[in-house]
Short mmCIF file of C-alpha atoms in Angstrom, two decimals:
data_model
loop_
_atom_site.label_atom_id
_atom_site.label_comp_id
_atom_site.label_asym_id
_atom_site.label_seq_id
_atom_site.Cartn_x
_atom_site.Cartn_y
_atom_site.Cartn_z
CA MET A 1 140.82 281.64 39.64
CA ALA A 2 138.67 278.51 39.51
CA LEU A 3 138.81 275.47 41.78
CA VAL A 4 137.37 272.10 40.72
CA MET A 5 138.39 270.06 43.73
CA THR A 6 137.17 267.57 46.29
CA ASN A 7 137.04 268.61 49.94
CA SER A 8 140.53 268.81 51.44
CA LEU A 9 142.79 271.01 53.52
CA GLU A 10 144.61 271.85 50.30
CA MET A 11 141.41 273.19 48.75
CA LEU A 12 140.80 275.45 51.74
CA GLU A 13 144.42 276.61 51.65
CA ILE A 14 144.17 277.46 47.95
CA MET A 15 140.83 279.23 48.39
CA PHE A 16 142.27 281.61 50.96
CA GLY A 17 145.55 281.92 49.07
CA ILE A 18 143.58 283.24 46.10
CA ILE A 19 141.78 285.71 48.35
CA LYS A 20 145.00 286.77 50.09
CA ALA A 21 146.57 287.48 46.70
CA GLY A 22 143.73 289.87 45.89
CA ALA A 23 142.14 287.65 43.24
CA CYS A 24 138.56 286.36 43.04
CA MET A 25 137.98 282.66 43.73
CA VAL A 26 135.49 280.64 41.70
CA PRO A 27 134.72 277.24 43.33
CA ILE A 28 132.98 274.93 40.85
CA SER A 29 131.29 271.55 41.27
CA GLY A 30 133.11 268.49 40.00
CA LEU A 31 129.75 266.86 39.20
CA LEU A 32 129.18 268.89 36.03
CA THR A 33 129.52 267.71 32.46
CA PRO A 34 132.63 268.90 30.59
CA ALA A 35 130.45 271.25 28.53
CA GLN A 36 128.88 272.79 31.64
CA LEU A 37 132.30 273.22 33.22
CA ALA A 38 133.67 274.91 30.10
CA THR A 39 130.71 277.30 30.08
CA MET A 40 131.18 278.28 33.73
CA ILE A 41 134.93 278.81 33.44
CA ALA A 42 134.48 280.89 30.29
CA ASP A 43 131.70 282.90 31.93
CA SER A 44 133.75 283.60 35.06
CA GLY A 45 136.83 284.74 33.15
CA ALA A 46 139.08 282.52 35.27
CA LYS A 47 142.75 282.61 34.26
CA ALA A 48 143.63 279.35 36.01
CA VAL A 49 141.95 276.21 37.32
CA PHE A 50 143.09 274.14 40.30
CA ALA A 51 142.00 270.50 40.18
CA SER A 52 141.96 267.32 42.26
CA ALA A 53 142.93 264.03 40.65
CA GLY A 54 139.34 262.85 40.31
CA ASN A 55 138.43 265.86 38.17
CA ARG A 56 141.38 265.71 35.76
CA VAL A 57 139.62 263.76 33.00
CA MET A 58 136.55 266.01 33.04
CA ILE A 59 138.65 269.16 32.84
CA GLU A 60 140.71 267.78 29.98
CA ALA A 61 137.50 266.84 28.16
CA ALA A 62 136.19 270.39 28.59
CA GLY A 63 138.64 271.64 25.98
CA LEU A 64 139.67 274.75 27.87
CA PRO A 65 141.73 277.36 25.98
CA ALA A 66 145.50 276.95 26.26
CA SER A 67 145.68 280.37 27.91
CA ILE A 68 143.99 278.98 31.05
CA ARG A 69 146.57 277.51 33.41
CA ARG A 70 145.81 274.00 34.68
CA ILE A 71 147.27 273.35 38.12
CA ALA A 72 147.29 269.80 39.53
CA VAL A 73 146.79 269.25 43.26
CA GLY A 74 147.58 265.77 44.53
CA PHE A 75 148.58 264.31 41.16
CA ALA A 76 150.97 264.77 38.25
CA SER A 77 150.08 264.68 34.56
CA ASP A 78 151.35 265.99 31.24
CA GLY A 79 150.08 269.44 30.44
CA TRP A 80 149.50 270.29 34.09
CA GLU A 81 151.52 272.51 36.41
CA ALA A 82 152.70 270.87 39.63
CA GLY A 83 150.52 272.48 42.26
CA ASP A 84 151.94 270.51 45.18
CA ALA A 85 155.46 271.73 44.44
CA LYS A 86 154.22 275.31 44.12
CA LEU A 87 152.46 275.07 47.48
CA ALA A 88 155.55 273.61 49.17
CA ALA A 89 157.83 276.29 47.71
CA ALA A 90 155.54 279.24 48.42
CA PRO A 91 157.02 281.67 50.96
CA GLU A 92 155.04 282.36 54.11
CA ILE A 93 154.93 286.09 53.64
CA ASP A 94 152.13 288.63 53.46
CA PRO A 95 151.76 289.62 49.79
CA GLY A 96 150.82 293.10 50.91
CA VAL A 97 147.49 293.15 49.06
CA ARG A 98 144.78 295.11 50.83
CA SER A 99 141.29 294.35 49.58
CA ARG A 100 138.50 296.92 49.82
CA PRO A 101 134.93 296.14 50.94
CA LYS A 102 133.57 296.36 47.38
CA ASP A 103 136.28 294.14 45.84
CA ARG A 104 135.20 290.72 44.62
CA PHE A 105 135.68 287.89 47.10
CA ASN A 106 134.15 285.05 45.08
CA ILE A 107 131.80 284.06 42.29
CA ILE A 108 129.49 281.24 43.39
CA TYR A 109 127.42 279.60 40.70
CA SER A 110 123.80 279.09 41.64
CA SER A 111 122.34 275.63 42.05
CA GLY A 112 120.44 275.87 38.81
CA THR A 113 117.09 274.76 40.27
CA THR A 114 115.29 277.19 37.96
CA GLY A 115 117.41 276.99 34.82
CA LEU A 116 120.97 277.74 33.75
CA PRO A 117 123.35 278.48 36.65
CA LYS A 118 124.18 282.12 37.30
CA GLY A 119 127.41 283.55 38.72
CA ILE A 120 126.66 285.23 42.06
CA VAL A 121 129.27 287.85 42.93
CA GLN A 122 129.95 288.41 46.62
CA SER A 123 132.20 291.19 47.87
CA HIS A 124 134.71 291.25 50.71
CA GLY A 125 132.33 293.48 52.65
CA ALA A 126 129.42 291.07 52.24
CA ARG A 127 131.55 288.09 53.25
CA ALA A 128 132.89 289.94 56.29
CA HIS A 129 129.33 290.63 57.40
CA PHE A 130 128.41 286.98 56.71
CA ALA A 131 131.25 285.79 58.94
CA TRP A 132 130.61 288.17 61.85
CA SER A 133 126.82 287.94 61.86
CA ASN A 134 126.72 284.15 61.73
CA ALA A 135 129.45 283.78 64.35
CA LEU A 136 127.17 285.76 66.65
CA GLU A 137 123.92 284.07 65.59
CA LEU A 138 125.37 280.57 66.00
CA GLY A 139 127.17 281.30 69.27
CA MET A 140 130.67 280.58 68.00
CA SER A 141 133.88 281.43 69.84
CA ARG A 142 137.59 280.82 69.44
CA ASP A 143 137.12 277.50 71.23
CA SER A 144 134.50 276.25 68.76
CA VAL A 145 135.06 273.22 66.53
CA ALA A 146 133.09 273.28 63.26
CA LEU A 147 132.44 270.23 61.09
CA VAL A 148 132.21 270.58 57.30
CA THR A 149 130.04 267.79 55.86
CA THR A 150 129.08 269.38 52.53
CA ALA A 151 131.07 270.39 49.45
CA LEU A 152 133.40 273.37 49.83
CA TYR A 153 132.23 274.78 46.50
CA SER A 154 128.75 275.24 47.96
CA ASN A 155 127.70 278.56 49.43
CA GLY A 156 125.96 276.91 52.39
CA THR A 157 129.19 275.22 53.48
CA MET A 158 130.63 278.64 54.24
CA PHE A 159 128.59 278.73 57.48
CA MET A 160 131.10 276.24 58.90
CA VAL A 161 134.15 277.90 57.28
CA LEU A 162 134.13 281.71 57.36
CA PRO A 163 132.75 282.36 60.90
CA PRO A 164 135.04 279.89 62.72
CA LEU A 165 138.14 280.90 60.76
CA LEU A 166 137.40 284.56 61.46
CA LEU A 167 137.51 283.73 65.18
CA GLY A 168 140.58 281.49 64.97
CA ALA A 169 138.49 278.41 65.79
CA THR A 170 138.96 274.87 64.46
CA VAL A 171 137.46 273.53 61.23
CA VAL A 172 137.23 269.77 60.59
CA ILE A 173 136.68 268.85 56.93
CA MET A 174 135.08 265.64 55.66
CA GLU A 175 136.36 264.66 52.23
CA GLN A 176 133.06 262.90 51.58
CA PHE A 177 130.03 262.65 53.84
CA SER A 178 128.93 259.46 55.55
CA ALA A 179 126.69 259.34 58.58
CA ALA A 180 128.99 256.98 60.47
CA GLY A 181 132.01 259.13 59.62
CA ALA A 182 130.33 262.34 60.77
CA LEU A 183 129.22 260.78 64.05
CA ALA A 184 132.73 259.49 64.74
CA LEU A 185 134.30 262.88 64.00
CA ILE A 186 131.84 264.69 66.28
CA GLU A 187 132.88 262.45 69.16
CA GLN A 188 136.61 262.40 68.30
CA HIS A 189 137.06 266.16 67.90
CA LYS A 190 134.32 267.24 70.32
CA VAL A 191 132.63 269.13 67.51
CA THR A 192 130.52 272.05 68.74
CA HIS A 193 129.01 273.21 65.43
CA ALA A 194 127.93 271.16 62.41
CA PHE A 195 125.99 271.84 59.23
CA MET A 196 123.79 269.17 57.63
CA VAL A 197 121.12 269.39 54.97
CA PRO A 198 117.84 267.58 55.77
CA THR A 199 118.80 264.56 53.66
CA GLN A 200 121.99 264.12 55.70
CA CYS A 201 119.99 264.44 58.91
CA ILE A 202 117.60 261.69 57.80
CA VAL A 203 120.45 259.37 56.80
CA THR A 204 122.21 260.01 60.11
CA LEU A 205 119.07 259.28 62.12
CA ASP A 206 118.69 255.98 60.25
CA ASP A 207 122.34 254.94 60.75
CA PRO A 208 122.96 252.16 63.32
CA ALA A 209 126.06 254.03 64.52
CA LEU A 210 123.98 256.89 65.93
CA GLY A 211 123.55 255.40 69.39
CA ALA A 212 127.20 254.39 69.68
CA HIS A 213 128.70 257.91 69.76
CA ASP A 214 128.80 260.72 72.29
CA LEU A 215 127.30 263.85 70.69
CA SER A 216 127.07 265.89 73.88
CA SER A 217 129.65 268.42 72.62
CA LEU A 218 127.23 269.69 69.95
CA GLU A 219 126.11 273.24 70.70
CA CYS A 220 124.62 273.82 67.25
CA LEU A 221 123.36 271.59 64.46
CA LEU A 222 122.50 273.92 61.58
CA SER A 223 120.16 272.59 58.90
CA ALA A 224 119.44 274.35 55.61
CA GLY A 225 118.81 273.64 51.94
CA SER A 226 115.16 272.70 52.42
CA SER A 227 112.71 272.58 55.32
CA LEU A 228 112.99 269.88 57.97
CA ARG A 229 109.91 267.73 58.30
CA PRO A 230 108.41 268.03 61.80
CA ASP A 231 109.06 264.35 62.58
CA THR A 232 112.70 264.72 61.49
CA ARG A 233 113.14 267.79 63.67
CA GLU A 234 111.65 265.98 66.67
CA ALA A 235 113.91 262.97 66.08
CA ILE A 236 117.01 265.19 65.91
CA ILE A 237 116.09 266.80 69.23
CA ALA A 238 115.41 263.43 70.86
CA ARG A 239 118.35 261.46 69.47
CA MET A 240 121.11 263.88 68.41
CA THR A 241 120.95 267.30 70.03
CA PRO A 242 118.33 269.77 71.28
CA HIS A 243 120.44 272.58 69.80
CA ILE A 244 118.90 272.57 66.34
CA TYR A 245 119.10 275.72 64.21
CA GLU A 246 117.10 275.97 60.98
CA LEU A 247 118.12 278.34 58.22
CA TYR A 248 116.14 279.58 55.27
CA GLY A 249 117.91 281.68 52.67
CA PHE A 250 119.13 282.03 49.13
CA SER A 251 122.67 282.38 47.81
CA GLU A 252 122.08 285.88 46.49
CA GLY A 253 122.20 287.02 50.08
CA PHE A 254 119.34 286.79 52.54
CA ALA A 255 118.59 284.51 55.48
CA THR A 256 116.26 283.85 58.38
CA MET A 257 117.09 281.58 61.29
CA ARG A 258 115.04 279.64 63.80
CA LYS A 259 117.00 279.04 66.99
CA PRO A 260 116.47 276.49 69.77
CA GLY A 261 114.86 279.09 72.03
CA ASP A 262 112.33 280.18 69.42
CA VAL A 263 108.86 278.82 70.17
CA PRO A 264 106.53 280.26 67.53
CA ALA A 265 102.81 279.94 68.17
CA GLN A 266 102.25 278.75 64.60
CA PRO A 267 104.06 275.56 63.53
CA GLY A 268 106.30 275.51 60.48
CA ALA A 269 108.10 278.81 61.06
CA VAL A 270 111.61 279.16 59.60
CA GLY A 271 112.67 281.97 61.89
CA ARG A 272 113.29 285.68 61.74
CA PRO A 273 115.86 287.61 59.66
CA VAL A 274 119.46 287.19 60.84
CA LEU A 275 121.51 290.21 61.92
CA GLY A 276 121.73 292.89 59.25
CA PHE A 277 118.88 291.59 57.07
CA ASP A 278 115.29 292.62 56.42
CA LEU A 279 112.42 291.05 54.49
CA ARG A 280 109.10 291.91 52.89
CA ILE A 281 106.26 289.88 51.37
CA VAL A 282 104.97 291.20 48.03
CA GLY A 283 101.96 290.21 45.95
CA ASP A 284 101.60 289.67 42.21
CA ASP A 285 100.88 293.40 41.90
CA ASP A 286 104.30 294.13 43.50
CA ARG A 287 102.62 295.73 46.50
CA GLU A 288 103.63 294.80 50.02
CA CYS A 289 101.33 292.22 51.63
CA ALA A 290 99.72 292.45 55.05
CA ARG A 291 100.78 290.15 57.90
CA GLY A 292 99.52 286.64 57.26
CA ASP A 293 99.00 287.11 53.52
CA VAL A 294 100.94 284.88 51.13
CA GLY A 295 103.25 286.48 48.58
CA GLU A 296 106.80 286.38 47.26
CA ILE A 297 109.59 286.68 49.83
CA VAL A 298 112.03 289.51 49.10
CA GLY A 299 115.06 290.28 51.23
CA THR A 300 117.93 292.70 51.63
CA GLY A 301 120.89 293.21 53.90
CA LEU A 302 124.59 293.82 54.37
CA GLY A 303 125.44 290.32 53.14
CA ALA A 304 123.60 290.66 49.83
CA MET A 305 125.38 289.92 46.56
CA ALA A 306 126.98 292.64 44.45
CA GLY A 307 125.09 291.26 41.46
CA TYR A 308 125.22 288.53 38.84
CA HIS A 309 128.50 288.28 36.95
CA SER A 310 128.18 290.01 33.56
CA ARG A 311 124.37 289.79 33.65
CA PRO A 312 122.86 293.25 34.23
CA ASP A 313 119.60 291.93 32.76
CA LEU A 314 119.30 289.43 35.62
CA ASP A 315 120.26 292.10 38.15
CA ALA A 316 117.31 294.20 37.04
CA ALA A 317 114.90 291.25 37.06
CA ILE A 318 115.68 290.16 40.62
CA LEU A 319 115.20 293.58 42.23
CA TRP A 320 112.08 294.87 43.99
CA HIS A 321 111.96 298.38 45.47
CA ASP A 322 109.88 299.54 48.42
CA HIS A 323 108.16 302.94 48.66
CA SER A 324 111.41 304.59 49.81
CA GLY A 325 113.38 303.17 46.89
CA ALA A 326 115.30 300.58 48.94
CA ALA A 327 116.27 297.56 46.83
CA PHE A 328 115.29 294.02 47.85
CA LEU A 329 116.15 290.71 46.15
CA ARG A 330 113.36 288.47 44.90
CA SER A 331 113.62 284.91 46.23
CA GLY A 332 111.16 283.15 43.94
CA ASP A 333 109.66 281.58 47.08
CA LEU A 334 106.16 282.07 48.44
CA GLY A 335 105.60 282.67 52.13
CA TYR A 336 104.05 284.86 54.80
CA VAL A 337 105.03 286.55 58.06
CA ASP A 338 102.92 285.77 61.12
CA GLU A 339 101.96 288.15 63.93
CA GLU A 340 105.12 287.27 65.88
CA GLY A 341 107.36 288.19 62.96
CA TYR A 342 108.27 284.61 62.00
CA LEU A 343 108.58 283.72 58.33
CA HIS A 344 106.67 280.71 56.98
CA ILE A 345 107.52 279.12 53.62
CA VAL A 346 104.55 278.06 51.53
CA ASP A 347 106.39 276.80 48.46
CA ARG A 348 108.66 277.58 45.57
CA LYS A 349 106.74 279.99 43.33
CA LYS A 350 107.65 278.09 40.17
CA ASP A 351 106.78 274.73 41.77
CA MET A 352 103.18 275.72 42.48
CA ILE A 353 100.76 273.48 40.57
CA LEU A 354 97.82 275.15 38.82
CA SER A 355 95.19 272.44 38.36
CA GLY A 356 91.74 273.29 37.07
CA GLY A 357 92.04 276.82 38.39
CA PHE A 358 93.17 275.73 41.87
CA ASN A 359 96.59 276.61 43.31
CA ILE A 360 98.20 273.49 44.77
CA PHE A 361 101.34 273.89 46.87
CA PRO A 362 103.51 270.73 46.72
CA ALA A 363 104.87 271.37 50.21
CA ASP A 364 101.38 270.89 51.68
CA LEU A 365 101.07 267.49 50.01
CA GLU A 366 104.62 266.50 50.93
CA ALA A 367 103.88 267.23 54.59
CA VAL A 368 100.91 264.84 54.55
CA ILE A 369 102.64 262.03 52.64
CA GLY A 370 105.75 262.38 54.82
CA GLU A 371 103.72 261.36 57.88
CA HIS A 372 103.50 257.77 56.61
CA PRO A 373 106.02 255.55 58.45
CA ASP A 374 107.14 253.90 55.20
CA VAL A 375 108.14 257.22 53.61
CA GLN A 376 111.76 258.29 54.02
CA ASP A 377 111.52 261.23 51.63
CA VAL A 378 108.94 262.61 49.21
CA THR A 379 108.64 265.25 46.54
CA VAL A 380 105.53 266.30 44.63
CA ILE A 381 105.61 267.73 41.11
CA GLY A 382 103.05 268.89 38.57
CA ILE A 383 102.63 266.73 35.47
CA PRO A 384 100.52 267.39 32.35
CA HIS A 385 96.79 266.62 32.41
CA PRO A 386 94.52 266.92 29.34
CA LYS A 387 91.62 268.40 31.30
CA TRP A 388 93.08 270.18 34.32
CA GLY A 389 96.28 271.48 32.70
CA GLU A 390 98.47 269.84 35.30
CA THR A 391 97.97 267.54 38.25
CA PRO A 392 100.10 266.47 41.24
CA MET A 393 102.35 263.39 41.11
CA ALA A 394 104.17 262.08 44.20
CA LEU A 395 107.64 260.55 44.03
CA VAL A 396 108.64 258.65 47.17
CA ILE A 397 111.89 257.25 48.53
CA PRO A 398 110.53 254.47 50.76
CA ARG A 399 111.55 252.77 53.94
CA GLY A 400 111.12 249.09 53.24
CA THR A 401 108.91 247.96 50.35
CA PRO A 402 105.48 249.61 50.61
CA ASP A 403 102.80 249.01 47.99
CA PRO A 404 102.60 252.19 45.84
CA ALA A 405 98.87 251.76 45.21
CA ALA A 406 98.12 251.40 48.92
CA LEU A 407 100.32 254.39 49.72
CA LEU A 408 98.51 256.44 47.08
CA ASP A 409 95.12 255.54 48.55
CA TRP A 410 96.37 256.35 52.06
CA ALA A 411 97.53 259.80 50.94
CA ASN A 412 94.44 260.68 48.91
CA THR A 413 92.11 259.92 51.81
CA ARG A 414 93.98 262.60 53.78
CA LEU A 415 94.18 265.25 51.07
CA ALA A 416 91.52 267.71 49.98
CA ARG A 417 89.63 266.85 46.80
CA THR A 418 91.47 269.58 44.90
CA GLN A 419 94.85 268.24 46.12
CA ARG A 420 94.49 264.55 45.34
CA LEU A 421 97.38 262.82 43.62
CA ALA A 422 97.08 261.49 40.10
CA GLY A 423 99.78 258.94 40.83
CA LEU A 424 102.63 257.85 43.08
CA GLU A 425 105.94 256.27 42.12
CA LEU A 426 108.76 254.82 44.21
CA ARG A 427 112.31 256.04 43.63
CA THR A 428 115.69 255.13 45.08
CA GLU A 429 116.98 258.72 44.94
CA PHE A 430 116.22 262.24 43.73
CA PRO A 431 118.48 264.53 41.70
CA ARG A 432 119.78 267.15 44.10
CA ASN A 433 122.07 270.14 44.18
CA ALA A 434 125.03 270.53 46.52
CA LEU A 435 122.81 271.52 49.43
CA GLY A 436 120.35 268.69 49.03
CA LYS A 437 117.58 270.62 47.30
CA VAL A 438 115.58 268.36 45.01
CA LEU A 439 115.91 269.43 41.37
CA LYS A 440 112.21 269.28 40.55
CA ARG A 441 112.78 270.76 37.12
CA GLN A 442 114.70 267.60 36.15
CA LEU A 443 111.98 265.35 37.57
CA ARG A 444 109.21 267.21 35.72
CA ALA A 445 111.08 267.08 32.42
CA ALA A 446 110.33 263.38 31.80
CA TRP A 447 106.58 264.08 31.69
CA TRP A 448 106.57 267.52 30.09
CA ASP A 449 109.06 266.64 27.34
CA GLU A 450 106.89 263.66 26.41
CA ALA A 451 103.75 265.84 26.41
CA ARG A 452 105.36 268.24 23.96
#
């Protein structure tokens, strides 16, 4: 059963009602086009779709088959079943369904940063491990209060849903994020655990309301989706909470975590594998790399996905096997493990820029440009070049109104000759997925489509 809903208590109630009934839930973004929505619902095999009022028009435009039930939540309209009445009339009884560890819990569609979204199937067993392991890693208890600031259809949001509900703790849900709203809720409900992507952290740090609220109840601020810049991390510790947890992972089922007590000798570490997970670094020859050598990050663990929905071809492509035959999932990210066992992210494998035979990692350039006080956020992409094949271009969301030419000169004086930017443009925003990851593929398209 699919859900195309905005954050609400009703959405959470329906999600767990679907699970309790023994069905598989399919939460879907309301930011899709009607055609994309129709494709996902058809791919998932959903027999019904629950919708909030704001998504009614899009769902009707998707032209779903008449066999798919359309259930309205919070509104009434012709051709829709009255979901509110069904919820009110539903008996509070145990349906008597007993799910097994290998049964499907949900299908989560990937962010689509590398192409068409894929349906990631997660089992009851994997989700149970996710809930227990993260409750332990994040120090949750029955007295915890978790704040949901991101969309409930997103896999990352589950860090503030499944672990606390497993323990019988409290979950506070924001219908839509605002920095001022989040700060007020933390103080009002004495929130102990919150999840924010780096973009939300930056916006919150810049909000005038930050100094007006008591955040002392926070025992854990979990950040994921992309790496925190060092200056952002330092500002969070100084102005919000010292209890900052950083998570690296991918929806298919692998994660590392850096906790407040972790003090790696090398800067930039994203932590060690969470409970029940293991990782390897493999080279282009598919052989395991030595400590300190850069390669693709592969991971495995009890919380790993069961596979991609109806895509055995993708299942085969994502797997890497070690010498004993154990299966690991390919992340598509480049990184290395230092001598202390901490993972370091170098860059997204497909985002690496190959310019004149040199490998350029956008993250290295972004770290330098991000040090400028007039830069709020930055992303670097590869654009076509007639001589070098491709060359780096910086896109910057500024603080204030800096001169792009001066900012470009400032950056290039600090970059190696092989890293220098071909250009720099100012933007007001970047296209992002639900967890704040910049959709670089969309940004690159403007240049590469023109070159073709």
